[in-house]
Structure formats: C-alpha cells, structure tokens
Amino acid sequence: MKLLEGKNVIITGASRGIGKGIAEVFASQGANIAFTYRSSDKKAKTLELELAANGCKAKGYKSDASNFEAAQQLAVDVMEEFGSIDVLVNNAGITKDGLIMRMSEEDFDSVMDVNMKSVFNMTKAVLPTMLKQRKGSIINMSSVVGVKGNAGQANYSASKAAINGFTKSTALELGSRNIRCNSIAPGFIETEMTEALGEEVVQEWRDQVPLKRVGTPDDIANATLFLASDMSAYVTGQVLNVCGGMLT
Ligand code: NAP
C-alpha cells in the first residue's frame, strides 16, 4: 500500500525546485496532485504530464499564492476537479536579499506576502473543506534561517519565523478537528533559488553541515511525505529541521 494512496494534495510553487520534488515523490506514493506556479507555464505543463505517468490525476494552476482571492478561487477549482483536499503543502517562496540598510519597503513587503501571507491565504481557503472532512494535514515550508536568522535576509528570515508561529497556532486551533499542521525548516538545498550563489559560498555552507553535503529536493520531499501521511498521525505543531544537522 502506497503512503498517500488516493489522497488529494495541493502543493504551491511546484513548477521547479523543492515543490517539484515533493510533487514527484507524492505522485509515486499514489497521491493526486493539484499544484500551483506563478509564471513557468512550460515547466508546469511538462510536470503535469510527468506526474500523470504515475497513473495519478495531476493539474497545474497558475495562481499567485500571495493573492487572497486567487487562493479562494484555487480551493474552489480544486474541489470541483478533485472532490476533496486531504493535504496542503505551502511551499511557494521567494528571496529578495539585502542588508536592512539597503532593503526597500517593496522588497520587504513582497517577500512577506509571497512567503508568509500566502500561508494564511491558502490555510483559510482549504479550512472549510478540511473541517467538513474532519481531517487534513497542512505542511508549511519554513527555513533554518527562520530559526537562527541570517545577515542579508531580514525579510526572508522574518517571513519564515512567522510561518513557524502560524504553524503552531494552526495546530493548537485545529487539533481537536483532526487537522494537523507542521512546518519543515530546510537547510541549504540545491535549487534555482540557491543556484545564483557561487561555488565558494556553497562550499562554505557544505563545511558548516555535519553531513558534509548540501541537501536535495528529495531530502525535503521525503520529510514532507512523512508529515503528509498517516505515519505522522500523532505529530502536530512541530518545526522539523531538515538541514543535515546544521542547526545542531
Ligand atoms: P525555487 O526553485 O525558486 O522555486 C520556487 C517555486 O515557487 C516555483 O515553482 C515558483 O513558480 C513558485 N512561486 C514563486 N512565487 C510564487 C507565487 N507568488 N505564487 C505561486 N507560486 C510562486 O525555490 P525552492 O528553492 O524550491 O524553494 C521552495 C521553498 O523552500 C521556498 O518556500 C523556500 O523559501 C524554501 N526553502 C528553500 C531552501 C533552499 O535552500 N532552496 C532552503 C530553505 C527553505 P515559477 O516557476 O512560476 O516562478
């Protein structure tokens, strides 16, 4: 029996990187996948076909996670197409790095909106369905820098710390309805988000990691699979650091 057999899942920001890795692992475990993206139409279409090859239902939605109305509409569209929402993975995220001295208000606001407000938007959008079902698992993609901070990423680390607070509050509010909520704090994971950094910076990160390697989207996808499945039925309100031991 596959771990997510027949479960209907929404993953935000899955056209590439960690979200794509999660979609692939979930599909291989029997889930039907509704995923979102912001602008990568071609990549989304390719992923749709790749996921469907597992025999599951898969559909990409161009939907801005930072937009409240768009999130509401997405939940309606997914219910129409899939009939239930068992798992929500709030993964969409961006960076706009810079020292606070030089950070513009726009760069602060956009990172908070895409990374944090999106979690509120999507949680609120799926709640009526999950409450009716009396079950659900919500997984929010945080970051180790939301736990420890990072110079040059005040906006990003604030958005990720806020996600952890939101996750715990959601778990406390909804535990009695059998809705679980956890977050994952990845360390340094090789994706387009980190591609722009030079080899020297990547080597510095590697040196700080007890496991002596950077992470892969699959490393995060496997932890997300655990939190999405009934294997974690007694786990809620937690921040799971998946960082090769970096925060130890
Ligand atoms: P990525 O490669 O840059 O991919 C970002 C994904 O989010 C893309 O699918 C993108 O869609 C989508 N997206 C961006 N803005 C969106 C919006 N407004 N609405 C809907 N979708 C949107 O990023 P990643 O490295 O996979 O990161 C995924 C998550 O993990 C993020 O929350 C990130 O903060 C977190 N994280 C990453 C790392 C790391 O080292 N990579 C570490 C810790 C945490 P388009 O392709 O259409 O732009």
PDB file of N, CA, C and O and ligand atoms in Angstrom, residues 12-19 36-41 43 63-66 90-95 114-115 141-144 156 160 184-194, ligand 1:
ATOM      1  N   THR A  12       1.791  24.350  -3.377  1.00  0.00           N
ATOM      2  CA  THR A  12       2.027  25.648  -4.023  1.00  0.00           C
ATOM      3  C   THR A  12       3.486  25.724  -4.477  1.00  0.00           C
ATOM      4  O   THR A  12       4.383  25.191  -3.824  1.00  0.00           O
ATOM      5  N   GLY A  13       3.699  26.371  -5.622  1.00  0.00           N
ATOM      6  CA  GLY A  13       5.061  26.579  -6.140  1.00  0.00           C
ATOM      7  C   GLY A  13       5.775  25.284  -6.462  1.00  0.00           C
ATOM      8  O   GLY A  13       6.842  24.988  -5.916  1.00  0.00           O
ATOM      9  N   ALA A  14       5.186  24.500  -7.403  1.00  0.00           N
ATOM     10  CA  ALA A  14       5.787  23.184  -7.685  1.00  0.00           C
ATOM     11  C   ALA A  14       6.323  23.067  -9.108  1.00  0.00           C
ATOM     12  O   ALA A  14       6.643  21.966  -9.550  1.00  0.00           O
ATOM     13  N   SER A  15       6.449  24.175  -9.818  1.00  0.00           N
ATOM     14  CA  SER A  15       6.946  24.082 -11.201  1.00  0.00           C
ATOM     15  C   SER A  15       8.430  23.724 -11.240  1.00  0.00           C
ATOM     16  O   SER A  15       8.947  23.288 -12.266  1.00  0.00           O
ATOM     17  N   ARG A  16       9.122  23.943 -10.120  1.00  0.00           N
ATOM     18  CA  ARG A  16      10.560  23.613 -10.071  1.00  0.00           C
ATOM     19  C   ARG A  16      10.997  23.457  -8.615  1.00  0.00           C
ATOM     20  O   ARG A  16      10.200  23.673  -7.694  1.00  0.00           O
ATOM     21  N   GLY A  17      12.266  23.085  -8.442  1.00  0.00           N
ATOM     22  CA  GLY A  17      12.867  23.047  -7.107  1.00  0.00           C
ATOM     23  C   GLY A  17      12.223  22.071  -6.141  1.00  0.00           C
ATOM     24  O   GLY A  17      11.815  20.963  -6.513  1.00  0.00           O
ATOM     25  N   ILE A  18      12.120  22.496  -4.882  1.00  0.00           N
ATOM     26  CA  ILE A  18      11.626  21.633  -3.806  1.00  0.00           C
ATOM     27  C   ILE A  18      10.176  21.207  -4.055  1.00  0.00           C
ATOM     28  O   ILE A  18       9.818  20.041  -3.872  1.00  0.00           O
ATOM     29  N   GLY A  19       9.348  22.147  -4.509  1.00  0.00           N
ATOM     30  CA  GLY A  19       7.937  21.837  -4.764  1.00  0.00           C
ATOM     31  C   GLY A  19       7.792  20.741  -5.803  1.00  0.00           C
ATOM     32  O   GLY A  19       6.960  19.830  -5.660  1.00  0.00           O
ATOM     33  N   THR A  36       0.534  24.594  -7.938  1.00  0.00           N
ATOM     34  CA  THR A  36       0.488  25.958  -8.474  1.00  0.00           C
ATOM     35  C   THR A  36       1.874  26.427  -8.891  1.00  0.00           C
ATOM     36  O   THR A  36       2.893  25.820  -8.547  1.00  0.00           O
ATOM     37  N   TYR A  37       1.875  27.503  -9.640  1.00  0.00           N
ATOM     38  CA  TYR A  37       3.103  28.179 -10.051  1.00  0.00           C
ATOM     39  C   TYR A  37       2.732  29.624 -10.353  1.00  0.00           C
ATOM     40  O   TYR A  37       1.540  29.977 -10.394  1.00  0.00           O
ATOM     41  N   ARG A  38       3.774  30.449 -10.573  1.00  0.00           N
ATOM     42  CA  ARG A  38       3.492  31.868 -10.823  1.00  0.00           C
ATOM     43  C   ARG A  38       3.608  32.217 -12.297  1.00  0.00           C
ATOM     44  O   ARG A  38       2.767  32.874 -12.860  1.00  0.00           O
ATOM     45  N   SER A  39       4.687  31.713 -12.965  1.00  0.00           N
ATOM     46  CA  SER A  39       4.876  32.116 -14.369  1.00  0.00           C
ATOM     47  C   SER A  39       5.435  31.022 -15.276  1.00  0.00           C
ATOM     48  O   SER A  39       5.448  31.191 -16.492  1.00  0.00           O
ATOM     49  N   SER A  40       5.914  29.907 -14.733  1.00  0.00           N
ATOM     50  CA  SER A  40       6.578  28.875 -15.549  1.00  0.00           C
ATOM     51  C   SER A  40       5.578  27.958 -16.244  1.00  0.00           C
ATOM     52  O   SER A  40       5.466  26.760 -15.909  1.00  0.00           O
ATOM     53  N   ASP A  41       4.859  28.483 -17.242  1.00  0.00           N
ATOM     54  CA  ASP A  41       3.807  27.699 -17.912  1.00  0.00           C
ATOM     55  C   ASP A  41       4.330  26.380 -18.496  1.00  0.00           C
ATOM     56  O   ASP A  41       3.732  25.327 -18.324  1.00  0.00           O
ATOM     57  N   LYS A  43       7.133  24.631 -17.864  1.00  0.00           N
ATOM     58  CA  LYS A  43       7.584  23.664 -16.857  1.00  0.00           C
ATOM     59  C   LYS A  43       6.389  23.009 -16.175  1.00  0.00           C
ATOM     60  O   LYS A  43       6.400  21.819 -15.852  1.00  0.00           O
ATOM     61  N   SER A  63      -1.461  30.458 -10.273  1.00  0.00           N
ATOM     62  CA  SER A  63      -2.177  31.130  -9.187  1.00  0.00           C
ATOM     63  C   SER A  63      -1.171  31.790  -8.251  1.00  0.00           C
ATOM     64  O   SER A  63      -0.263  31.129  -7.753  1.00  0.00           O
ATOM     65  N   ASP A  64      -1.348  33.076  -8.037  1.00  0.00           N
ATOM     66  CA  ASP A  64      -0.418  33.827  -7.182  1.00  0.00           C
ATOM     67  C   ASP A  64      -0.770  33.572  -5.716  1.00  0.00           C
ATOM     68  O   ASP A  64      -1.806  34.026  -5.230  1.00  0.00           O
ATOM     69  N   ALA A  65       0.134  32.872  -5.025  1.00  0.00           N
ATOM     70  CA  ALA A  65      -0.143  32.480  -3.637  1.00  0.00           C
ATOM     71  C   ALA A  65      -0.294  33.681  -2.701  1.00  0.00           C
ATOM     72  O   ALA A  65      -0.929  33.573  -1.654  1.00  0.00           O
ATOM     73  N   SER A  66       0.254  34.827  -3.097  1.00  0.00           N
ATOM     74  CA  SER A  66       0.173  35.998  -2.215  1.00  0.00           C
ATOM     75  C   SER A  66      -1.165  36.732  -2.339  1.00  0.00           C
ATOM     76  O   SER A  66      -1.427  37.671  -1.583  1.00  0.00           O
ATOM     77  N   ASN A  90       2.237  24.276   1.718  1.00  0.00           N
ATOM     78  CA  ASN A  90       2.520  25.682   1.402  1.00  0.00           C
ATOM     79  C   ASN A  90       4.021  25.816   1.172  1.00  0.00           C
ATOM     80  O   ASN A  90       4.798  25.983   2.116  1.00  0.00           O
ATOM     81  N   ASN A  91       4.404  25.718  -0.102  1.00  0.00           N
ATOM     82  CA  ASN A  91       5.836  25.678  -0.429  1.00  0.00           C
ATOM     83  C   ASN A  91       6.327  26.930  -1.165  1.00  0.00           C
ATOM     84  O   ASN A  91       7.512  27.253  -1.102  1.00  0.00           O
ATOM     85  N   ALA A  92       5.424  27.653  -1.856  1.00  0.00           N
ATOM     86  CA  ALA A  92       5.857  28.788  -2.698  1.00  0.00           C
ATOM     87  C   ALA A  92       6.663  29.785  -1.873  1.00  0.00           C
ATOM     88  O   ALA A  92       6.305  30.109  -0.740  1.00  0.00           O
ATOM     89  N   GLY A  93       7.778  30.238  -2.437  1.00  0.00           N
ATOM     90  CA  GLY A  93       8.592  31.197  -1.699  1.00  0.00           C
ATOM     91  C   GLY A  93       9.565  31.912  -2.609  1.00  0.00           C
ATOM     92  O   GLY A  93       9.928  31.410  -3.679  1.00  0.00           O
ATOM     93  N   ILE A  94       9.971  33.114  -2.193  1.00  0.00           N
ATOM     94  CA  ILE A  94      10.961  33.891  -2.953  1.00  0.00           C
ATOM     95  C   ILE A  94      11.977  34.507  -1.991  1.00  0.00           C
ATOM     96  O   ILE A  94      11.748  34.557  -0.780  1.00  0.00           O
ATOM     97  N   THR A  95      13.083  34.966  -2.555  1.00  0.00           N
ATOM     98  CA  THR A  95      14.048  35.755  -1.773  1.00  0.00           C
ATOM     99  C   THR A  95      14.256  37.102  -2.463  1.00  0.00           C
ATOM    100  O   THR A  95      14.186  37.199  -3.697  1.00  0.00           O
ATOM    101  N   VAL A 114       4.551  36.874  -0.362  1.00  0.00           N
ATOM    102  CA  VAL A 114       4.638  35.582  -1.076  1.00  0.00           C
ATOM    103  C   VAL A 114       4.948  34.452  -0.098  1.00  0.00           C
ATOM    104  O   VAL A 114       4.396  33.353  -0.204  1.00  0.00           O
ATOM    105  N   ASN A 115       5.815  34.684   0.872  1.00  0.00           N
ATOM    106  CA  ASN A 115       6.228  33.592   1.763  1.00  0.00           C
ATOM    107  C   ASN A 115       5.254  33.373   2.919  1.00  0.00           C
ATOM    108  O   ASN A 115       4.946  32.226   3.253  1.00  0.00           O
ATOM    109  N   MET A 141       6.419  25.330   4.373  1.00  0.00           N
ATOM    110  CA  MET A 141       7.871  25.307   4.129  1.00  0.00           C
ATOM    111  C   MET A 141       8.516  26.530   4.770  1.00  0.00           C
ATOM    112  O   MET A 141       8.367  27.647   4.308  1.00  0.00           O
ATOM    113  N   SER A 142       9.241  26.299   5.835  1.00  0.00           N
ATOM    114  CA  SER A 142       9.942  27.366   6.546  1.00  0.00           C
ATOM    115  C   SER A 142      11.396  27.349   6.097  1.00  0.00           C
ATOM    116  O   SER A 142      11.697  27.074   4.924  1.00  0.00           O
ATOM    117  N   SER A 143      12.320  27.603   7.006  1.00  0.00           N
ATOM    118  CA  SER A 143      13.756  27.572   6.680  1.00  0.00           C
ATOM    119  C   SER A 143      14.549  27.623   7.977  1.00  0.00           C
ATOM    120  O   SER A 143      14.075  28.179   8.977  1.00  0.00           O
ATOM    121  N   VAL A 144      15.756  27.099   7.941  1.00  0.00           N
ATOM    122  CA  VAL A 144      16.605  27.196   9.142  1.00  0.00           C
ATOM    123  C   VAL A 144      16.863  28.663   9.509  1.00  0.00           C
ATOM    124  O   VAL A 144      17.043  28.987  10.681  1.00  0.00           O
ATOM    125  N   TYR A 156      13.383  37.694   4.544  1.00  0.00           N
ATOM    126  CA  TYR A 156      13.156  36.256   4.340  1.00  0.00           C
ATOM    127  C   TYR A 156      13.087  35.522   5.686  1.00  0.00           C
ATOM    128  O   TYR A 156      12.168  34.728   5.924  1.00  0.00           O
ATOM    129  N   LYS A 160       9.927  33.485   7.465  1.00  0.00           N
ATOM    130  CA  LYS A 160       9.989  32.060   7.821  1.00  0.00           C
ATOM    131  C   LYS A 160       9.748  31.844   9.317  1.00  0.00           C
ATOM    132  O   LYS A 160       9.145  30.847   9.717  1.00  0.00           O
ATOM    133  N   ILE A 184       8.419  22.557   7.971  1.00  0.00           N
ATOM    134  CA  ILE A 184       9.735  21.977   7.699  1.00  0.00           C
ATOM    135  C   ILE A 184      10.712  23.125   7.522  1.00  0.00           C
ATOM    136  O   ILE A 184      10.413  24.096   6.814  1.00  0.00           O
ATOM    137  N   ALA A 185      11.854  23.024   8.172  1.00  0.00           N
ATOM    138  CA  ALA A 185      12.886  24.050   8.028  1.00  0.00           C
ATOM    139  C   ALA A 185      14.078  23.446   7.283  1.00  0.00           C
ATOM    140  O   ALA A 185      14.967  22.836   7.893  1.00  0.00           O
ATOM    141  N   PRO A 186      14.096  23.606   5.943  1.00  0.00           N
ATOM    142  CA  PRO A 186      15.236  23.072   5.192  1.00  0.00           C
ATOM    143  C   PRO A 186      16.490  23.898   5.458  1.00  0.00           C
ATOM    144  O   PRO A 186      16.415  25.096   5.736  1.00  0.00           O
ATOM    145  N   GLY A 187      17.617  23.221   5.340  1.00  0.00           N
ATOM    146  CA  GLY A 187      18.899  23.929   5.358  1.00  0.00           C
ATOM    147  C   GLY A 187      19.202  24.402   3.952  1.00  0.00           C
ATOM    148  O   GLY A 187      18.326  24.929   3.264  1.00  0.00           O
ATOM    149  N   PHE A 188      20.421  24.185   3.499  1.00  0.00           N
ATOM    150  CA  PHE A 188      20.814  24.625   2.158  1.00  0.00           C
ATOM    151  C   PHE A 188      20.471  23.523   1.162  1.00  0.00           C
ATOM    152  O   PHE A 188      21.045  22.441   1.178  1.00  0.00           O
ATOM    153  N   ILE A 189      19.508  23.798   0.270  1.00  0.00           N
ATOM    154  CA  ILE A 189      19.050  22.791  -0.700  1.00  0.00           C
ATOM    155  C   ILE A 189      19.361  23.300  -2.105  1.00  0.00           C
ATOM    156  O   ILE A 189      19.042  24.450  -2.431  1.00  0.00           O
ATOM    157  N   GLU A 190      19.965  22.458  -2.920  1.00  0.00           N
ATOM    158  CA  GLU A 190      20.326  22.878  -4.285  1.00  0.00           C
ATOM    159  C   GLU A 190      19.093  23.014  -5.174  1.00  0.00           C
ATOM    160  O   GLU A 190      18.470  22.022  -5.537  1.00  0.00           O
ATOM    161  N   THR A 191      18.726  24.261  -5.510  1.00  0.00           N
ATOM    162  CA  THR A 191      17.617  24.536  -6.443  1.00  0.00           C
ATOM    163  C   THR A 191      17.970  25.833  -7.175  1.00  0.00           C
ATOM    164  O   THR A 191      19.023  26.417  -6.932  1.00  0.00           O
ATOM    165  N   GLU A 192      17.029  26.305  -8.011  1.00  0.00           N
ATOM    166  CA  GLU A 192      17.284  27.580  -8.709  1.00  0.00           C
ATOM    167  C   GLU A 192      17.430  28.725  -7.719  1.00  0.00           C
ATOM    168  O   GLU A 192      18.107  29.709  -7.983  1.00  0.00           O
ATOM    169  N   MET A 193      16.768  28.609  -6.555  1.00  0.00           N
ATOM    170  CA  MET A 193      16.840  29.668  -5.542  1.00  0.00           C
ATOM    171  C   MET A 193      18.276  29.856  -5.057  1.00  0.00           C
ATOM    172  O   MET A 193      18.703  30.951  -4.732  1.00  0.00           O
ATOM    173  N   THR A 194      19.040  28.759  -4.993  1.00  0.00           N
ATOM    174  CA  THR A 194      20.406  28.837  -4.463  1.00  0.00           C
ATOM    175  C   THR A 194      21.460  28.801  -5.569  1.00  0.00           C
ATOM    176  O   THR A 194      22.653  28.973  -5.290  1.00  0.00           O
TER     177      THR A 194
HETATM  178  P1  NAP B   1      12.572  27.916  -6.362  1.00  0.00           P
HETATM  179  O1  NAP B   1      13.414  26.884  -7.031  1.00  0.00           O
HETATM  180  O2  NAP B   1      12.891  29.359  -6.576  1.00  0.00           O
HETATM  181  O3  NAP B   1      11.040  27.640  -6.766  1.00  0.00           O
HETATM  182  C1  NAP B   1      10.036  28.481  -6.265  1.00  0.00           C
HETATM  183  C2  NAP B   1       8.675  27.961  -6.681  1.00  0.00           C
HETATM  184  O4  NAP B   1       7.680  28.844  -6.136  1.00  0.00           O
HETATM  185  C3  NAP B   1       8.465  27.993  -8.199  1.00  0.00           C
HETATM  186  O5  NAP B   1       7.627  26.920  -8.561  1.00  0.00           O
HETATM  187  C4  NAP B   1       7.728  29.329  -8.423  1.00  0.00           C
HETATM  188  O6  NAP B   1       6.900  29.361  -9.596  1.00  0.00           O
HETATM  189  C5  NAP B   1       6.857  29.361  -7.182  1.00  0.00           C
HETATM  190  N1  NAP B   1       6.408  30.714  -6.827  1.00  0.00           N
HETATM  191  C6  NAP B   1       7.151  31.814  -6.608  1.00  0.00           C
HETATM  192  N2  NAP B   1       6.350  32.851  -6.312  1.00  0.00           N
HETATM  193  C7  NAP B   1       5.077  32.385  -6.354  1.00  0.00           C
HETATM  194  C8  NAP B   1       3.792  32.954  -6.139  1.00  0.00           C
HETATM  195  N3  NAP B   1       3.653  34.260  -5.830  1.00  0.00           N
HETATM  196  N4  NAP B   1       2.694  32.182  -6.264  1.00  0.00           N
HETATM  197  C9  NAP B   1       2.797  30.871  -6.588  1.00  0.00           C
HETATM  198  N5  NAP B   1       3.992  30.266  -6.791  1.00  0.00           N
HETATM  199  C10 NAP B   1       5.105  31.017  -6.678  1.00  0.00           C
HETATM  200  O7  NAP B   1      12.557  27.719  -4.770  1.00  0.00           O
HETATM  201  P2  NAP B   1      12.969  26.428  -3.877  1.00  0.00           P
HETATM  202  O8  NAP B   1      14.413  26.521  -3.573  1.00  0.00           O
HETATM  203  O9  NAP B   1      12.401  25.208  -4.478  1.00  0.00           O
HETATM  204  O10 NAP B   1      12.190  26.778  -2.527  1.00  0.00           O
HETATM  205  C11 NAP B   1      10.907  26.252  -2.216  1.00  0.00           C
HETATM  206  C12 NAP B   1      10.542  26.628  -0.784  1.00  0.00           C
HETATM  207  O11 NAP B   1      11.547  26.133   0.111  1.00  0.00           O
HETATM  208  C13 NAP B   1      10.500  28.143  -0.552  1.00  0.00           C
HETATM  209  O12 NAP B   1       9.464  28.448   0.361  1.00  0.00           O
HETATM  210  C14 NAP B   1      11.845  28.440   0.062  1.00  0.00           C
HETATM  211  O13 NAP B   1      11.825  29.603   0.848  1.00  0.00           O
HETATM  212  C15 NAP B   1      12.068  27.192   0.901  1.00  0.00           C
HETATM  213  N6  NAP B   1      13.479  26.949   1.219  1.00  0.00           N
HETATM  214  C16 NAP B   1      14.400  26.732   0.249  1.00  0.00           C
HETATM  215  C17 NAP B   1      15.719  26.491   0.599  1.00  0.00           C
HETATM  216  C18 NAP B   1      16.808  26.237  -0.405  1.00  0.00           C
HETATM  217  O14 NAP B   1      17.982  26.130   0.000  1.00  0.00           O
HETATM  218  N7  NAP B   1      16.495  26.110  -1.670  1.00  0.00           N
HETATM  219  C19 NAP B   1      16.095  26.486   1.950  1.00  0.00           C
HETATM  220  C20 NAP B   1      15.113  26.711   2.913  1.00  0.00           C
HETATM  221  C21 NAP B   1      13.812  26.922   2.542  1.00  0.00           C
HETATM  222  P3  NAP B   1       7.505  29.894 -11.017  1.00  0.00           P
HETATM  223  O15 NAP B   1       8.413  28.800 -11.528  1.00  0.00           O
HETATM  224  O16 NAP B   1       6.307  30.052 -11.887  1.00  0.00           O
HETATM  225  O17 NAP B   1       8.237  31.156 -10.726  1.00  0.00           O
END
